[in-house]
């Protein structure tokens, strides 16, 4: 505690706050789309937000203090995007069962030290193609919203471009603020119903089925390991912190188990927001940047406690606001995964097939397009790249 107090600095605290604000500005909008697809109540949506916030808070604080590195954790944004295509065909109880299964699988992979081997088994382009396919519909949704609410959608798009040009680090935060103002001014949205209210977690009894395991749990493991832990670890290690994946995967997967019963999807190491807390802006001294990770968790804790307030804000705003915010927030992730999918000529065609199959939203035998994208894409990869001995 004495060292923690000694290492406190305003820049690190601000970096932690900004990272949370970015998460609530962009990726959280995807969660609300998933909730809308499932048709859940406001009370259950509050429980979801409480659970994912608590998962990120507890794991981030523990890991940052333990490893003395700015370890920023969050919920799986690609995994949340996967939910939108599965609800309402998938029940909420089955989703919780799949969360638990995914957390156990990730924990086993993490503590056994087979993370690197697992990642190598799936070609980078195939995994990236699947992620790009999952996220693609959100990018499209940002522009199809123009049909129903042209003024709001075009206004938010214009703000996004301007903010990206002038204030690239704060684009999502500024877009959230601008979007709220535009929703009130152009669509008549009222914020009078927003009140400070503590969250009341809702227990959800898990159910397991083969369909939910194959359609949600397995893809969730794939996107969490390849789309979150892999780039997240790269950000941390690239900033000069020689931390191992084993403790990070172990703690986040263990935290994921209890929060799953309240609607919290898998907790993972963050990638985009992690860059905020590992940069020089957090502190000139790398050994004191872990404070940013600690306070990132502290602010998530506050957000979780007042999850009802966050939910009331989002539910009072037009559906187009959430769609545009989520779509624009994911443009960077979509472009990055498309680039990774097509970068290597050896698996470019197979990766493209993976992307197209996943983006199609097809369902066969009750299994999601994300799983079929990997299966078909990987099959094409083996056919196209396996050398036949003469």
PDB file of C-alpha atoms in Angstrom, residues 65-255:
ATOM      1  CA  UNK A  65      -0.810  -4.689  -8.438  1.00  0.00           C
ATOM      2  CA  UNK A  66       0.496  -8.257  -8.623  1.00  0.00           C
ATOM      3  CA  UNK A  67       2.519  -7.893 -11.836  1.00  0.00           C
ATOM      4  CA  UNK A  68       3.381  -4.196 -11.370  1.00  0.00           C
ATOM      5  CA  UNK A  69       2.303  -3.600 -14.953  1.00  0.00           C
ATOM      6  CA  UNK A  70      -0.687  -1.681 -16.394  1.00  0.00           C
ATOM      7  CA  UNK A  71      -2.843  -4.752 -17.112  1.00  0.00           C
ATOM      8  CA  UNK A  72      -6.141  -3.481 -18.482  1.00  0.00           C
ATOM      9  CA  UNK A  73      -8.964  -5.980 -18.695  1.00  0.00           C
ATOM     10  CA  UNK A  74     -12.444  -5.752 -20.192  1.00  0.00           C
ATOM     11  CA  UNK A  75     -15.220  -7.899 -21.590  1.00  0.00           C
ATOM     12  CA  UNK A  76     -14.892  -9.682 -24.922  1.00  0.00           C
ATOM     13  CA  UNK A  77     -16.230  -7.218 -27.510  1.00  0.00           C
ATOM     14  CA  UNK A  78     -16.052  -9.723 -30.433  1.00  0.00           C
ATOM     15  CA  UNK A  79     -17.746 -12.285 -28.203  1.00  0.00           C
ATOM     16  CA  UNK A  80     -20.499  -9.811 -27.427  1.00  0.00           C
ATOM     17  CA  UNK A  81     -20.904  -9.139 -31.137  1.00  0.00           C
ATOM     18  CA  UNK A  82     -21.362 -12.867 -31.642  1.00  0.00           C
ATOM     19  CA  UNK A  83     -24.317 -12.799 -29.235  1.00  0.00           C
ATOM     20  CA  UNK A  84     -26.271 -10.399 -31.434  1.00  0.00           C
ATOM     21  CA  UNK A  85     -26.459 -12.959 -34.226  1.00  0.00           C
ATOM     22  CA  UNK A  86     -27.387 -15.814 -31.855  1.00  0.00           C
ATOM     23  CA  UNK A  87     -30.213 -14.191 -29.867  1.00  0.00           C
ATOM     24  CA  UNK A  88     -33.128 -14.843 -29.596  1.00  0.00           C
ATOM     25  CA  UNK A  89     -32.565 -18.361 -30.963  1.00  0.00           C
ATOM     26  CA  UNK A  90     -30.216 -18.922 -28.041  1.00  0.00           C
ATOM     27  CA  UNK A  91     -31.745 -18.653 -24.575  1.00  0.00           C
ATOM     28  CA  UNK A  92     -30.158 -16.483 -21.906  1.00  0.00           C
ATOM     29  CA  UNK A  93     -29.666 -19.577 -19.724  1.00  0.00           C
ATOM     30  CA  UNK A  94     -27.825 -21.349 -22.531  1.00  0.00           C
ATOM     31  CA  UNK A  95     -25.653 -18.274 -23.060  1.00  0.00           C
ATOM     32  CA  UNK A  96     -24.611 -18.341 -19.393  1.00  0.00           C
ATOM     33  CA  UNK A  97     -23.797 -22.043 -19.688  1.00  0.00           C
ATOM     34  CA  UNK A  98     -21.647 -21.271 -22.728  1.00  0.00           C
ATOM     35  CA  UNK A  99     -19.880 -18.453 -20.821  1.00  0.00           C
ATOM     36  CA  UNK A 100     -18.956 -20.901 -18.069  1.00  0.00           C
ATOM     37  CA  UNK A 101     -17.759 -23.530 -20.542  1.00  0.00           C
ATOM     38  CA  UNK A 102     -15.634 -20.961 -22.381  1.00  0.00           C
ATOM     39  CA  UNK A 103     -14.099 -19.687 -19.127  1.00  0.00           C
ATOM     40  CA  UNK A 104     -13.136 -23.232 -18.081  1.00  0.00           C
ATOM     41  CA  UNK A 105     -11.591 -24.018 -21.472  1.00  0.00           C
ATOM     42  CA  UNK A 106      -9.630 -20.741 -21.490  1.00  0.00           C
ATOM     43  CA  UNK A 107      -8.445 -21.389 -17.925  1.00  0.00           C
ATOM     44  CA  UNK A 108      -7.158 -24.863 -18.842  1.00  0.00           C
ATOM     45  CA  UNK A 109      -5.377 -23.513 -21.920  1.00  0.00           C
ATOM     46  CA  UNK A 110      -3.905 -20.642 -19.921  1.00  0.00           C
ATOM     47  CA  UNK A 111      -2.580 -22.501 -16.879  1.00  0.00           C
ATOM     48  CA  UNK A 112      -1.317 -25.435 -18.926  1.00  0.00           C
ATOM     49  CA  UNK A 113       0.955 -23.113 -20.876  1.00  0.00           C
ATOM     50  CA  UNK A 114      -0.489 -24.219 -24.233  1.00  0.00           C
ATOM     51  CA  UNK A 115      -1.700 -20.742 -25.203  1.00  0.00           C
ATOM     52  CA  UNK A 116       0.985 -20.194 -27.827  1.00  0.00           C
ATOM     53  CA  UNK A 117       0.518 -23.674 -29.275  1.00  0.00           C
ATOM     54  CA  UNK A 118      -3.244 -23.148 -29.443  1.00  0.00           C
ATOM     55  CA  UNK A 119      -2.857 -19.853 -31.260  1.00  0.00           C
ATOM     56  CA  UNK A 120      -0.383 -21.381 -33.726  1.00  0.00           C
ATOM     57  CA  UNK A 121      -2.847 -24.188 -34.527  1.00  0.00           C
ATOM     58  CA  UNK A 122      -5.315 -21.697 -36.006  1.00  0.00           C
ATOM     59  CA  UNK A 123      -3.779 -19.683 -38.870  1.00  0.00           C
ATOM     60  CA  UNK A 124      -3.745 -15.989 -38.056  1.00  0.00           C
ATOM     61  CA  UNK A 125      -5.707 -15.118 -41.172  1.00  0.00           C
ATOM     62  CA  UNK A 126      -8.486 -17.608 -40.410  1.00  0.00           C
ATOM     63  CA  UNK A 127      -9.004 -16.204 -36.913  1.00  0.00           C
ATOM     64  CA  UNK A 128      -8.863 -12.641 -38.227  1.00  0.00           C
ATOM     65  CA  UNK A 129     -11.326 -13.490 -41.007  1.00  0.00           C
ATOM     66  CA  UNK A 130     -13.789 -14.858 -38.470  1.00  0.00           C
ATOM     67  CA  UNK A 131     -13.474 -11.755 -36.279  1.00  0.00           C
ATOM     68  CA  UNK A 132     -13.881  -9.412 -39.244  1.00  0.00           C
ATOM     69  CA  UNK A 133     -16.984 -11.340 -40.299  1.00  0.00           C
ATOM     70  CA  UNK A 134     -18.515 -11.095 -36.817  1.00  0.00           C
ATOM     71  CA  UNK A 135     -17.861  -7.355 -36.606  1.00  0.00           C
ATOM     72  CA  UNK A 136     -18.807  -6.570 -40.211  1.00  0.00           C
ATOM     73  CA  UNK A 137     -22.551  -6.386 -39.554  1.00  0.00           C
ATOM     74  CA  UNK A 138     -21.984  -3.723 -36.907  1.00  0.00           C
ATOM     75  CA  UNK A 139     -20.091  -1.561 -39.374  1.00  0.00           C
ATOM     76  CA  UNK A 140     -22.917  -1.984 -41.865  1.00  0.00           C
ATOM     77  CA  UNK A 141     -25.461  -1.137 -39.160  1.00  0.00           C
ATOM     78  CA  UNK A 142     -23.892   2.272 -38.654  1.00  0.00           C
ATOM     79  CA  UNK A 143     -24.831   3.189 -42.216  1.00  0.00           C
ATOM     80  CA  UNK A 144     -28.170   1.399 -42.595  1.00  0.00           C
ATOM     81  CA  UNK A 145     -29.316   3.580 -39.688  1.00  0.00           C
ATOM     82  CA  UNK A 146     -29.251   6.457 -42.188  1.00  0.00           C
ATOM     83  CA  UNK A 147     -32.458   5.040 -43.699  1.00  0.00           C
ATOM     84  CA  UNK A 148     -34.482   5.511 -40.507  1.00  0.00           C
ATOM     85  CA  UNK A 149     -32.766   8.431 -38.780  1.00  0.00           C
ATOM     86  CA  UNK A 150     -30.721  10.234 -41.456  1.00  0.00           C
ATOM     87  CA  UNK A 151     -30.055  13.436 -39.510  1.00  0.00           C
ATOM     88  CA  UNK A 152     -28.703  11.663 -36.419  1.00  0.00           C
ATOM     89  CA  UNK A 153     -26.714   9.040 -38.316  1.00  0.00           C
ATOM     90  CA  UNK A 154     -25.140  11.474 -40.787  1.00  0.00           C
ATOM     91  CA  UNK A 155     -24.462  13.963 -37.994  1.00  0.00           C
ATOM     92  CA  UNK A 156     -22.650  11.335 -35.902  1.00  0.00           C
ATOM     93  CA  UNK A 157     -20.693  10.163 -38.960  1.00  0.00           C
ATOM     94  CA  UNK A 158     -19.592  13.733 -39.681  1.00  0.00           C
ATOM     95  CA  UNK A 159     -18.546  14.185 -36.048  1.00  0.00           C
ATOM     96  CA  UNK A 160     -16.606  10.928 -36.160  1.00  0.00           C
ATOM     97  CA  UNK A 161     -14.594  12.032 -39.203  1.00  0.00           C
ATOM     98  CA  UNK A 162     -13.857  15.462 -37.724  1.00  0.00           C
ATOM     99  CA  UNK A 163     -12.853  14.042 -34.329  1.00  0.00           C
ATOM    100  CA  UNK A 164     -10.722  11.363 -35.966  1.00  0.00           C
ATOM    101  CA  UNK A 165      -8.895  14.090 -37.883  1.00  0.00           C
ATOM    102  CA  UNK A 166      -8.440  16.554 -35.007  1.00  0.00           C
ATOM    103  CA  UNK A 167      -8.494  14.459 -31.804  1.00  0.00           C
ATOM    104  CA  UNK A 168      -7.747  10.837 -32.776  1.00  0.00           C
ATOM    105  CA  UNK A 169      -7.050   9.682 -29.189  1.00  0.00           C
ATOM    106  CA  UNK A 170     -10.386  10.934 -27.907  1.00  0.00           C
ATOM    107  CA  UNK A 171     -12.599  10.191 -30.903  1.00  0.00           C
ATOM    108  CA  UNK A 172     -14.965   7.751 -29.184  1.00  0.00           C
ATOM    109  CA  UNK A 173     -15.389   9.825 -26.048  1.00  0.00           C
ATOM    110  CA  UNK A 174     -16.160  12.953 -28.064  1.00  0.00           C
ATOM    111  CA  UNK A 175     -18.436  10.972 -30.387  1.00  0.00           C
ATOM    112  CA  UNK A 176     -20.437   9.720 -27.399  1.00  0.00           C
ATOM    113  CA  UNK A 177     -20.943  13.272 -26.142  1.00  0.00           C
ATOM    114  CA  UNK A 178     -21.765  14.618 -29.598  1.00  0.00           C
ATOM    115  CA  UNK A 179     -24.159  11.723 -30.252  1.00  0.00           C
ATOM    116  CA  UNK A 180     -26.095  12.425 -27.061  1.00  0.00           C
ATOM    117  CA  UNK A 181     -26.371  16.118 -27.959  1.00  0.00           C
ATOM    118  CA  UNK A 182     -27.543  15.283 -31.500  1.00  0.00           C
ATOM    119  CA  UNK A 183     -30.062  12.725 -30.208  1.00  0.00           C
ATOM    120  CA  UNK A 184     -31.589  15.352 -27.916  1.00  0.00           C
ATOM    121  CA  UNK A 185     -31.519  18.141 -30.515  1.00  0.00           C
ATOM    122  CA  UNK A 186     -32.576  16.179 -33.616  1.00  0.00           C
ATOM    123  CA  UNK A 187     -34.620  13.241 -32.335  1.00  0.00           C
ATOM    124  CA  UNK A 188     -36.192  14.797 -29.245  1.00  0.00           C
ATOM    125  CA  UNK A 189     -34.587  12.341 -26.840  1.00  0.00           C
ATOM    126  CA  UNK A 190     -35.094  13.266 -23.186  1.00  0.00           C
ATOM    127  CA  UNK A 191     -32.507  12.636 -20.486  1.00  0.00           C
ATOM    128  CA  UNK A 192     -34.843  13.582 -17.670  1.00  0.00           C
ATOM    129  CA  UNK A 193     -35.216   9.917 -16.745  1.00  0.00           C
ATOM    130  CA  UNK A 194     -31.492   9.445 -16.016  1.00  0.00           C
ATOM    131  CA  UNK A 195     -31.015   8.999 -12.277  1.00  0.00           C
ATOM    132  CA  UNK A 196     -28.217   7.796 -10.036  1.00  0.00           C
ATOM    133  CA  UNK A 197     -29.152   4.246  -9.086  1.00  0.00           C
ATOM    134  CA  UNK A 198     -27.225   1.307  -7.667  1.00  0.00           C
ATOM    135  CA  UNK A 199     -27.205  -1.941  -9.625  1.00  0.00           C
ATOM    136  CA  UNK A 200     -29.079  -5.018  -8.385  1.00  0.00           C
ATOM    137  CA  UNK A 201     -27.489  -8.197  -9.860  1.00  0.00           C
ATOM    138  CA  UNK A 202     -29.916 -10.783 -11.292  1.00  0.00           C
ATOM    139  CA  UNK A 203     -28.977 -14.456 -10.930  1.00  0.00           C
ATOM    140  CA  UNK A 204     -29.339 -16.543 -14.099  1.00  0.00           C
ATOM    141  CA  UNK A 205     -29.504 -20.339 -13.914  1.00  0.00           C
ATOM    142  CA  UNK A 206     -27.128 -21.808 -16.515  1.00  0.00           C
ATOM    143  CA  UNK A 207     -28.172 -24.441 -19.030  1.00  0.00           C
ATOM    144  CA  UNK A 208     -25.959 -26.456 -21.330  1.00  0.00           C
ATOM    145  CA  UNK A 209     -26.628 -27.800 -24.800  1.00  0.00           C
ATOM    146  CA  UNK A 210     -24.466 -29.058 -27.629  1.00  0.00           C
ATOM    147  CA  UNK A 211     -25.739 -26.309 -29.902  1.00  0.00           C
ATOM    148  CA  UNK A 212     -24.868 -23.480 -27.510  1.00  0.00           C
ATOM    149  CA  UNK A 213     -21.461 -25.012 -26.818  1.00  0.00           C
ATOM    150  CA  UNK A 214     -20.561 -25.253 -30.492  1.00  0.00           C
ATOM    151  CA  UNK A 215     -22.220 -21.997 -31.575  1.00  0.00           C
ATOM    152  CA  UNK A 216     -21.141 -19.760 -28.686  1.00  0.00           C
ATOM    153  CA  UNK A 217     -18.623 -21.344 -26.291  1.00  0.00           C
ATOM    154  CA  UNK A 218     -16.152 -22.580 -28.936  1.00  0.00           C
ATOM    155  CA  UNK A 219     -16.189 -19.371 -31.058  1.00  0.00           C
ATOM    156  CA  UNK A 220     -15.977 -17.344 -27.829  1.00  0.00           C
ATOM    157  CA  UNK A 221     -12.795 -19.203 -26.871  1.00  0.00           C
ATOM    158  CA  UNK A 222     -11.336 -18.598 -30.336  1.00  0.00           C
ATOM    159  CA  UNK A 223     -12.104 -14.863 -30.480  1.00  0.00           C
ATOM    160  CA  UNK A 224     -11.010 -14.332 -26.873  1.00  0.00           C
ATOM    161  CA  UNK A 225      -7.629 -16.001 -27.344  1.00  0.00           C
ATOM    162  CA  UNK A 226      -6.822 -14.775 -30.844  1.00  0.00           C
ATOM    163  CA  UNK A 227      -8.653 -11.456 -30.847  1.00  0.00           C
ATOM    164  CA  UNK A 228      -8.149 -10.266 -27.278  1.00  0.00           C
ATOM    165  CA  UNK A 229      -5.416 -12.109 -25.384  1.00  0.00           C
ATOM    166  CA  UNK A 230      -3.010 -12.278 -28.333  1.00  0.00           C
ATOM    167  CA  UNK A 231      -3.068  -8.557 -29.274  1.00  0.00           C
ATOM    168  CA  UNK A 232      -3.519  -7.555 -25.636  1.00  0.00           C
ATOM    169  CA  UNK A 233      -0.378  -9.412 -24.594  1.00  0.00           C
ATOM    170  CA  UNK A 234       1.428  -7.901 -27.591  1.00  0.00           C
ATOM    171  CA  UNK A 235       0.506  -4.390 -26.388  1.00  0.00           C
ATOM    172  CA  UNK A 236       1.710  -5.067 -22.831  1.00  0.00           C
ATOM    173  CA  UNK A 237       4.935  -6.789 -23.862  1.00  0.00           C
ATOM    174  CA  UNK A 238       5.555  -4.258 -26.619  1.00  0.00           C
ATOM    175  CA  UNK A 239       5.470  -1.520 -23.979  1.00  0.00           C
ATOM    176  CA  UNK A 240       8.378  -3.228 -22.231  1.00  0.00           C
ATOM    177  CA  UNK A 241       6.611  -5.336 -19.597  1.00  0.00           C
ATOM    178  CA  UNK A 242       7.921  -8.943 -19.657  1.00  0.00           C
ATOM    179  CA  UNK A 243       4.761 -10.457 -18.189  1.00  0.00           C
ATOM    180  CA  UNK A 244       3.625 -13.979 -19.024  1.00  0.00           C
ATOM    181  CA  UNK A 245       0.223 -14.883 -20.391  1.00  0.00           C
ATOM    182  CA  UNK A 246      -0.378 -17.633 -17.813  1.00  0.00           C
ATOM    183  CA  UNK A 247      -1.261 -15.457 -14.756  1.00  0.00           C
ATOM    184  CA  UNK A 248      -3.314 -13.042 -16.842  1.00  0.00           C
ATOM    185  CA  UNK A 249      -5.364 -15.758 -18.543  1.00  0.00           C
ATOM    186  CA  UNK A 250      -5.680 -17.609 -15.248  1.00  0.00           C
ATOM    187  CA  UNK A 251      -7.035 -14.665 -13.259  1.00  0.00           C
ATOM    188  CA  UNK A 252      -9.378 -13.358 -15.975  1.00  0.00           C
ATOM    189  CA  UNK A 253     -10.893 -16.795 -16.631  1.00  0.00           C
ATOM    190  CA  UNK A 254     -11.391 -17.440 -12.905  1.00  0.00           C
ATOM    191  CA  UNK A 255     -13.103 -14.054 -12.527  1.00  0.00           C
TER     192      UNK A 255
END
